[in-house]
Amino acid sequence: SSYSDYVIKREEQLEQQLAAYENQQKQIAQIERFIERFRYKATKARQVQSRIKQLEKMDKIEIDELDRASIHFRFPQAPPSGKIVVEIKNLSKSYGGKAVLQNIDFTLLKGEKVAFVGRNGEGKSTLSKIIATSLDHEGIFRLGHNVKIGYYAQNQSELLDLNKTVYETLDESAKGEIRTRLKSILGSFLFSGEAIEKKVGVLSGGEKARLALAKLLLEPVNLLVLDEPTNHLDMLSKDILKAALLDYSGSMIIVSHDRDFLQGLTTKVIEFKQHHIKEYLGDIYDFLSSRQMDTLQEPNHENEINQYNQTERQSQNKIEYEKRKSFERKRRKIVSQIEKCEQEILATDKEVAEMNIQLAHPDKFKDIIYSKNFFDRYDYLKKKTERLMSEWEDLHLLLQELEQSDLTNS
């Protein structure tokens, strides 16, 4: 019928619209990460201003409100649990003799939603993994009565079977009545039509993250432990996830650096710092206000060079001098790689932005829809941007680890 044809065409149009929207949102997120990271660095002021102007001039792709309203999901009703969900006393954890957590006390009550915040390497993911998987530790850790955990690890999407399809990934884990609703669940995570038959191996990072989150809906749980759940998600997917978490009736622990995502989502914040934790009542903005901070990314002072005592033996000074030279040499190499990577990202982003403008205009879209070279180039640039951003983030982590190692050995 004509109505059936309309529905099919409308679905195809929505899929194209969503794909273009997701690509642009991914680009926006990358630009915003760049701005957030380098906003207060004088040497990057020009590049930061360029990125801000790029965002302001960007012709935003919008999704029809009717379609946006239809994209949502709810977590299953949380089964009842005891009043105390998690109880931790005097807990410690070390890796290779290096302490990560020391003498931690923490209690999570039924219905509480808590944010774990702090710099990388302070133990947030470690404690969440102990709670979710009973990772080896010292001290007391107990789960309450009838606690059922849904766990999303930082690398959860990397654990998916690349040879299975999107649908098979859910189908292999689903049991009972919920198997009849798998397509509906996948639709809530922006997988519809032919997309559910795609192999996991060809999905983007954001698509894999959404699929991994979808698996959490397959059985009711009363404690969600989510470690950086918004990594790789575009703005629309973040909004959908946040709305579902606001409605979720169980207890929840979220590890995140995303202050906008956390806003209004939790009633307590646990800060991880120097192997210990400190509790703050309220949501993330109450925490930031009490700490007089604007962002969850604290200033990094790890690159400060220790001033050695003038009376130290000359031989010791020589050893330290050689170590310092080695550190600075390694650091300069990484910084140079970062700067090169940033220049490539700028060039690639500029070309993608120009192509997105063409995709956002229906008249131009009609002209290019049959141009294989255009879409081949577009796909190549998207993958290149993902690779460059991944490389950029890896280099910053490498730099942070180097500076942390230097601080530890000082």
Short mmCIF file of C-alpha atoms in Angstrom, two decimals, residues 112-118 123-125 127-129 150-154 223-230 245 251-258 261-262 265-271:
data_model
loop_
_atom_site.label_atom_id
_atom_site.label_comp_id
_atom_site.label_asym_id
_atom_site.label_seq_id
_atom_site.Cartn_x
_atom_site.Cartn_y
_atom_site.Cartn_z
CA GLU A 112 21.22 5.60 45.89
CA LYS A 113 22.82 6.92 42.71
CA VAL A 114 26.49 7.79 43.17
CA ALA A 115 29.17 9.31 40.92
CA PHE A 116 32.83 8.22 41.18
CA VAL A 117 35.07 11.12 40.12
CA GLY A 118 38.77 11.94 40.16
CA GLY A 123 41.22 3.90 41.58
CA LYS A 124 37.71 4.72 40.34
CA SER A 125 37.60 1.91 37.79
CA LEU A 127 36.77 -0.02 42.92
CA SER A 128 33.90 -0.31 40.45
CA LYS A 129 35.43 -3.54 39.13
CA GLY A 150 24.59 -4.97 35.61
CA TYR A 151 28.17 -3.98 34.76
CA TYR A 152 29.44 -1.81 31.91
CA ALA A 153 33.24 -1.66 31.83
CA GLN A 154 35.28 0.94 29.95
CA LEU A 223 22.62 -2.28 40.85
CA LEU A 224 24.09 -0.68 37.74
CA VAL A 225 27.86 -0.16 37.73
CA LEU A 226 28.76 1.96 34.70
CA ASP A 227 32.41 2.81 34.00
CA GLU A 228 32.63 5.75 31.54
CA PRO A 229 29.38 4.81 29.74
CA THR A 230 29.39 7.94 27.55
CA LEU A 245 19.02 6.32 34.05
CA SER A 251 20.91 1.69 42.81
CA MET A 252 23.67 3.02 40.59
CA ILE A 253 27.40 3.78 40.49
CA ILE A 254 28.71 5.86 37.57
CA VAL A 255 32.37 6.50 36.81
CA SER A 256 32.57 9.54 34.54
CA HIS A 257 34.43 12.74 33.64
CA ASP A 258 31.38 14.13 31.82
CA PHE A 261 25.97 13.96 31.71
CA LEU A 262 26.26 13.62 35.50
CA LEU A 265 21.79 12.18 37.77
CA THR A 266 23.31 11.40 41.17
CA THR A 267 22.68 12.43 44.77
CA LYS A 268 26.17 11.74 46.06
CA VAL A 269 29.70 12.18 44.69
CA ILE A 270 32.72 10.12 45.75
CA GLU A 271 36.05 11.78 44.99
#
